[in-house]
mmCIF file of C-alpha atoms in Angstrom:
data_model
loop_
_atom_site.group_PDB
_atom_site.id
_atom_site.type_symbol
_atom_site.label_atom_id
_atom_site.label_comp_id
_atom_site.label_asym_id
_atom_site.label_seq_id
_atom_site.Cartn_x
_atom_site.Cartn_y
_atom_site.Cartn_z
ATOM 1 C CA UNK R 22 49.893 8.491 -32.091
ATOM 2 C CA UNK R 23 50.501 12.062 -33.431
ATOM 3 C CA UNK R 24 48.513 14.591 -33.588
ATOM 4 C CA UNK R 25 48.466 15.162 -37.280
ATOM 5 C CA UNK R 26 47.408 11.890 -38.015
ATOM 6 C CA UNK R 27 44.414 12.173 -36.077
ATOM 7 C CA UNK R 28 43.550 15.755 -37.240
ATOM 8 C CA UNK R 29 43.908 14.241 -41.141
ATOM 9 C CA UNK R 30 41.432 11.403 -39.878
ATOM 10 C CA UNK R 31 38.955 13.468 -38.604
ATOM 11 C CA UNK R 32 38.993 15.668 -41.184
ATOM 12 C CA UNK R 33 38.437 12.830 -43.823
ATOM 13 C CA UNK R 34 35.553 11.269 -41.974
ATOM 14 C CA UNK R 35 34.102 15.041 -41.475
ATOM 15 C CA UNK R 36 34.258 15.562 -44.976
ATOM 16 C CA UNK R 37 32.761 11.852 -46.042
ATOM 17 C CA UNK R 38 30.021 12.432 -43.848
ATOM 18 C CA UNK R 39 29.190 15.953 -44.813
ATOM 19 C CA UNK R 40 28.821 14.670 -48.610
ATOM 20 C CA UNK R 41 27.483 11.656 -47.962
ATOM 21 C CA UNK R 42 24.080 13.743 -45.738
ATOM 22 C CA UNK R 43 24.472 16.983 -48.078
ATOM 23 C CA UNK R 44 24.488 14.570 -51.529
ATOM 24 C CA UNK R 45 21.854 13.175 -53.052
ATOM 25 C CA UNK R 46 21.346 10.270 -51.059
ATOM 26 C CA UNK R 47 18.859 10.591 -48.093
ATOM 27 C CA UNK R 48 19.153 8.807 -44.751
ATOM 28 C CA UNK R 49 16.833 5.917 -44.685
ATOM 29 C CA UNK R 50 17.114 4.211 -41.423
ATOM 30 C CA UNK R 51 17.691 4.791 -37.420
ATOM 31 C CA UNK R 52 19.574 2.559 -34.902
ATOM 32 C CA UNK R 53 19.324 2.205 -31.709
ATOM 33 C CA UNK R 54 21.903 -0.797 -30.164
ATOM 34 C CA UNK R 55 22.545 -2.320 -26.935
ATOM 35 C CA UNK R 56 25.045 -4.525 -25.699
ATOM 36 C CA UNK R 57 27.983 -6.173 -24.384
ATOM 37 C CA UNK R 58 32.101 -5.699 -25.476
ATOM 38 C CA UNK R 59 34.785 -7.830 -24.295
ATOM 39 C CA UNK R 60 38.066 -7.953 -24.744
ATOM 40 C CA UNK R 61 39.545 -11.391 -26.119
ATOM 41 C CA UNK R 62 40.363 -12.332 -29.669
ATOM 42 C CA UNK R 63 38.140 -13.011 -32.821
ATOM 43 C CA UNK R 64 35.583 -15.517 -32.486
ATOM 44 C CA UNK R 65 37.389 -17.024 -29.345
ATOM 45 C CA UNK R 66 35.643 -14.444 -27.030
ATOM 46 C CA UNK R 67 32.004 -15.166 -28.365
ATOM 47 C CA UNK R 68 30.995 -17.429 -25.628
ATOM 48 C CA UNK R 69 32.342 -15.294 -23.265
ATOM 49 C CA UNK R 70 29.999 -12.738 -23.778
ATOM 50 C CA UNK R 71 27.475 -14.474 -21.709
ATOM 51 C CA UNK R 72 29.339 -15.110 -19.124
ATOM 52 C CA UNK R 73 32.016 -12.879 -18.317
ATOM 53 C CA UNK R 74 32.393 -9.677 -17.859
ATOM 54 C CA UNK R 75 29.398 -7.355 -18.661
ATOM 55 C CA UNK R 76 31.315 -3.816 -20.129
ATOM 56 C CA UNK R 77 28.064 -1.872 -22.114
ATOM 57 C CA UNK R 78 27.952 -1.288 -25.301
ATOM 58 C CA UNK R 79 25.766 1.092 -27.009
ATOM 59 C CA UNK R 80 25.465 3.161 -30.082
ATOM 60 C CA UNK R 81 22.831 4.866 -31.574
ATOM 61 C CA UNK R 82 22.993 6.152 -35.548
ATOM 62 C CA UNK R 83 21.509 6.550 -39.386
ATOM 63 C CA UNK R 84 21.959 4.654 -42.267
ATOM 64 C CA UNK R 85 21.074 5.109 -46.347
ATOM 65 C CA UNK R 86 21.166 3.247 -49.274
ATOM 66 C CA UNK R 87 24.104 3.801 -51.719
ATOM 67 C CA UNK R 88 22.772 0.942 -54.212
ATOM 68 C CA UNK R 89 19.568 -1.492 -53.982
ATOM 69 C CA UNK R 90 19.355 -3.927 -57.020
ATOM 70 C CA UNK R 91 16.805 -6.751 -56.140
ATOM 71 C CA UNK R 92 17.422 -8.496 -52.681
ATOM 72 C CA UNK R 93 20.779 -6.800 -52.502
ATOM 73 C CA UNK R 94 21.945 -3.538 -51.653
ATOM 74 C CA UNK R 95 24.892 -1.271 -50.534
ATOM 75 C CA UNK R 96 24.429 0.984 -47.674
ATOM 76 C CA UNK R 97 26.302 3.519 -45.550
ATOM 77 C CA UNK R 98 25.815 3.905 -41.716
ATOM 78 C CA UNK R 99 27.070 6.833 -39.639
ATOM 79 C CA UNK R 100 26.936 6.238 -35.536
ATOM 80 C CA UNK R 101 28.333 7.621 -32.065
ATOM 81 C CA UNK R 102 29.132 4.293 -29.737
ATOM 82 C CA UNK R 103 29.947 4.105 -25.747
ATOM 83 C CA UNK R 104 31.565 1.539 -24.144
ATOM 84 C CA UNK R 105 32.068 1.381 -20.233
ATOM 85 C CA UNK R 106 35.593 -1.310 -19.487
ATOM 86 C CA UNK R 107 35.760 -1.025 -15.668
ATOM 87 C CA UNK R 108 38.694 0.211 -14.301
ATOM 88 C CA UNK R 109 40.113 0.168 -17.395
ATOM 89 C CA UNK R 110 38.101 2.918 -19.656
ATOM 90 C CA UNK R 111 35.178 4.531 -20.828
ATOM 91 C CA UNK R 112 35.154 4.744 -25.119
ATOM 92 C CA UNK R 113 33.523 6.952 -27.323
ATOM 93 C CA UNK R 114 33.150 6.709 -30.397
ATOM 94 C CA UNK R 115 32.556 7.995 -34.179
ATOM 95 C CA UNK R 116 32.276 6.460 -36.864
ATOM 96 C CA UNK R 117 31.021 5.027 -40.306
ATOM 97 C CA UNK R 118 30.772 1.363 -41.778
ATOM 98 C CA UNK R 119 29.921 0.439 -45.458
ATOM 99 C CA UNK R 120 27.454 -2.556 -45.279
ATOM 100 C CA UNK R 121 26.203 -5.188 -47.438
ATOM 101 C CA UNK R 122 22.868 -6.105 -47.384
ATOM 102 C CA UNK R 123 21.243 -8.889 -48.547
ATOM 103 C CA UNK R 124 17.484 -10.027 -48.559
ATOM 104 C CA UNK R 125 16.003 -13.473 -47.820
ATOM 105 C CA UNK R 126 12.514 -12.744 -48.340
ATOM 106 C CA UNK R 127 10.674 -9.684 -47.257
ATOM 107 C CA UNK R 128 10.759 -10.155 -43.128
ATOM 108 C CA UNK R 129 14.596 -11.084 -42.794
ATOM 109 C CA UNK R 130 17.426 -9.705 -44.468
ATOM 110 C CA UNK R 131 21.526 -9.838 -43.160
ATOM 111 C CA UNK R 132 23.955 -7.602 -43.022
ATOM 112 C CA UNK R 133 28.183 -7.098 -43.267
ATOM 113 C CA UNK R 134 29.117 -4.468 -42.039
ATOM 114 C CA UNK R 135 32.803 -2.720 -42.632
ATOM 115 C CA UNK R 136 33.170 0.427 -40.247
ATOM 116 C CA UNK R 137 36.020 2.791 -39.623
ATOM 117 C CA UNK R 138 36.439 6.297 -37.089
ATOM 118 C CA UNK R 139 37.303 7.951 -34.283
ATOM 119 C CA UNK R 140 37.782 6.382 -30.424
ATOM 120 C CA UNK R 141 38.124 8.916 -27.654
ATOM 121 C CA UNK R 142 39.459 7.136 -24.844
ATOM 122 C CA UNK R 143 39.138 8.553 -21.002
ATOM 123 C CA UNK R 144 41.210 6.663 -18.017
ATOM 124 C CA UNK R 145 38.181 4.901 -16.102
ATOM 125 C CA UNK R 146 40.366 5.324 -12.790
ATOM 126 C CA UNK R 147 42.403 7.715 -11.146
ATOM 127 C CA UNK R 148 46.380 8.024 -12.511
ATOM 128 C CA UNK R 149 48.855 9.243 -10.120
ATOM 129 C CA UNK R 150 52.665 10.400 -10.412
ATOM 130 C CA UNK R 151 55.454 11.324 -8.420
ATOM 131 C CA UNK R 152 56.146 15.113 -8.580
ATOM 132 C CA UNK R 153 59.123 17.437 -7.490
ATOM 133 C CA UNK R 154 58.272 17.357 -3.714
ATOM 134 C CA UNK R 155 57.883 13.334 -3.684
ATOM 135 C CA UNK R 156 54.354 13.317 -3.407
ATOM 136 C CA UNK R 157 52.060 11.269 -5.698
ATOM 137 C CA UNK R 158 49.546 14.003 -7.290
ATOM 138 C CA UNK R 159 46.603 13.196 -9.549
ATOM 139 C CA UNK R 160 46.680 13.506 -12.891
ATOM 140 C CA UNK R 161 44.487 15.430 -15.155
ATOM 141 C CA UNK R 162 43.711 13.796 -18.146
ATOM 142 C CA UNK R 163 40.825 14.324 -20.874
ATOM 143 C CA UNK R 164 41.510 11.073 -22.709
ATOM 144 C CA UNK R 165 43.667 10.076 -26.069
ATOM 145 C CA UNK R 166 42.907 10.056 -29.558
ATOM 146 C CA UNK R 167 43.194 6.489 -31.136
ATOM 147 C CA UNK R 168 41.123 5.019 -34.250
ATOM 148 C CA UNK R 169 38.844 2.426 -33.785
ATOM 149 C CA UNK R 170 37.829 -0.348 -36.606
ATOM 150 C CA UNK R 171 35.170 -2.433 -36.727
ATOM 151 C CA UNK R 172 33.973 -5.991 -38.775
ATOM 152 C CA UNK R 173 30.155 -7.428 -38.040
ATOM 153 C CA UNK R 174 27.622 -9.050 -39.024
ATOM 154 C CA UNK R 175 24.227 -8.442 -38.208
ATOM 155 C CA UNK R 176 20.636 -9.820 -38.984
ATOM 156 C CA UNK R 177 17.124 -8.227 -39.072
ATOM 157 C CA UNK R 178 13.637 -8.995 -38.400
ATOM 158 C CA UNK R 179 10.788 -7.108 -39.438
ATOM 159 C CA UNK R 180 8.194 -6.505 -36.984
ATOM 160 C CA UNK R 181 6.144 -3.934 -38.948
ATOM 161 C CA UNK R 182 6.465 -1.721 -41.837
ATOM 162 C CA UNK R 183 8.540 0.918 -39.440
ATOM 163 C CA UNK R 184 10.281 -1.469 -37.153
ATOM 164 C CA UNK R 185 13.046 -4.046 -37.560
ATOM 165 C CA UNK R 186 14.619 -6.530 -34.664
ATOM 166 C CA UNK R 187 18.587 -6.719 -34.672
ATOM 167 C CA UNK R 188 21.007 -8.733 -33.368
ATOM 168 C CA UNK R 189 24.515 -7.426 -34.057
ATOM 169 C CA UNK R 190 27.957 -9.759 -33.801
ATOM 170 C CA UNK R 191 31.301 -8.339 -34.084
ATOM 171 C CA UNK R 192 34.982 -7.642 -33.157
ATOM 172 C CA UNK R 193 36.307 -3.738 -32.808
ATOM 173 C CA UNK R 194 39.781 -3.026 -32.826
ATOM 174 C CA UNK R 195 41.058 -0.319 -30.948
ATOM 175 C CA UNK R 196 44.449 1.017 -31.445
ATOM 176 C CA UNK R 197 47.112 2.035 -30.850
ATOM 177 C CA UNK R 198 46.374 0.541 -27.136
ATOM 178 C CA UNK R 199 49.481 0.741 -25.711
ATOM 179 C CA UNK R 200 52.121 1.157 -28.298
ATOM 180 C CA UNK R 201 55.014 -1.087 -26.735
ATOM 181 C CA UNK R 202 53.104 -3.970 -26.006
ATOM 182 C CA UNK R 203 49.269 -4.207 -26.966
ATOM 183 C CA UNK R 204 49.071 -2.365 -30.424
ATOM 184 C CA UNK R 205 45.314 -3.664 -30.777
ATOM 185 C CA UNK R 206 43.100 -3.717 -28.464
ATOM 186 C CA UNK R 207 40.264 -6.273 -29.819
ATOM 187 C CA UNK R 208 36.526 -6.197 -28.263
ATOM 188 C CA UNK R 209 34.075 -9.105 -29.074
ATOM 189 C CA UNK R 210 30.550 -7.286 -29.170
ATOM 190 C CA UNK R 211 27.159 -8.619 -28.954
ATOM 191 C CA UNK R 212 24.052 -5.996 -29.401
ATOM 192 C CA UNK R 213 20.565 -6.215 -29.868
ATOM 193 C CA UNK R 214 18.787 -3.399 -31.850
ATOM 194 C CA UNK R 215 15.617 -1.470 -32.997
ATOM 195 C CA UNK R 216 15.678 0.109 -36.800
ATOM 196 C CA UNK R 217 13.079 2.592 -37.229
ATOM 197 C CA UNK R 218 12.494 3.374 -40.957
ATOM 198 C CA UNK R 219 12.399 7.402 -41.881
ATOM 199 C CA UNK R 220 12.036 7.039 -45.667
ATOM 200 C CA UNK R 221 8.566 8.109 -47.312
#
């Protein structure tokens, strides 16, 4: 991926989140997410979470309310996410999702969430190439840009007047993987999750 593309990216989700926490609306809301992320297609790779490979997944972040009207509302999350693929990569990430929210009674409530950003990506082993002299030498390396995208759904459980229960199901894309062969990289991710409330 170029350069310029990413440095456009960033600045758009700089500037989205800098109006969104400078702008009238107030953050509402604190995550805090743990998990698991494997790779396999949509859906397919649900089961496997259990029982596979364990690769960590965890992001912490804020959230507000765009629009509440009745059991339904529109809200706006911003969060930083790790994930740990042995020998394969460690992922971090930035970014936002827009999120439906609607409200069975006044204990559960479920969630879609739509997110978009920024995936750093850092070689989780040791890369090696031949130099002038015919020796292999290490390679320094402080990662790629790539964009990561993200569909879930989520639901929520409230425990007390502060504190919600999560559990968090979802596929993030992250691309471009490797551009001649594996555009998309897809995780399946499974998290559990505290919200702490912060409105007054």
């Amino acid at each position: 991926m170029k350069a310029p593309f990413i440095n456009h990216f960033m600045a758009l989700l700089i500037c989205l989140i800098s109006v969104t926490t400078f702008g009238q609306a107030k953050l509402t809301q604190l995550t805090l997410e743990t998990g698991n992320a494997i790779t396999g297609l949509p859906i397919v790779g649900a089961p496997q979470l259990f029982y596979t490979h364990y690769h960590p997944f965890n992001t912490i972040g804020a959230s507000l309310v765009w629009k509440e009207n009745g059991k339904q509302a529109w809200e706006q999350s911003f969060n930083m996410g790790y994930i740990y693929h042995r020998f394969v990569q460690h992922s971090i990430l930035l970014f936002t999702e827009t999120i439906y929210r609607y409200d069975f009674n006044t204990a559960f409530s479920m969630r879609a969430h739509l997110g978009l950003g920024y995936l750093h990506s850092i070689p989780g082993t040791d890369r090696f190439e031949l130099n002038k002299q015919g020796e292999y030498e290490k390679i320094a390396s402080l990662g790629r840009a790539q964009v990561g995208v993200k569909f879930s759904i989520s639901a929520a459980y409230k425990l007390s007047p502060d504190f919600q229960l999560s559990i968090n199901y979802g596929v993030l894309g992250q691309l471009p993987f490797v551009k001649s062969y594996v555009p998309l990289l897809p995780y399946n991710a499974i998290q559990l999750g505290i919200l702490k409330n912060i409105s007054k």
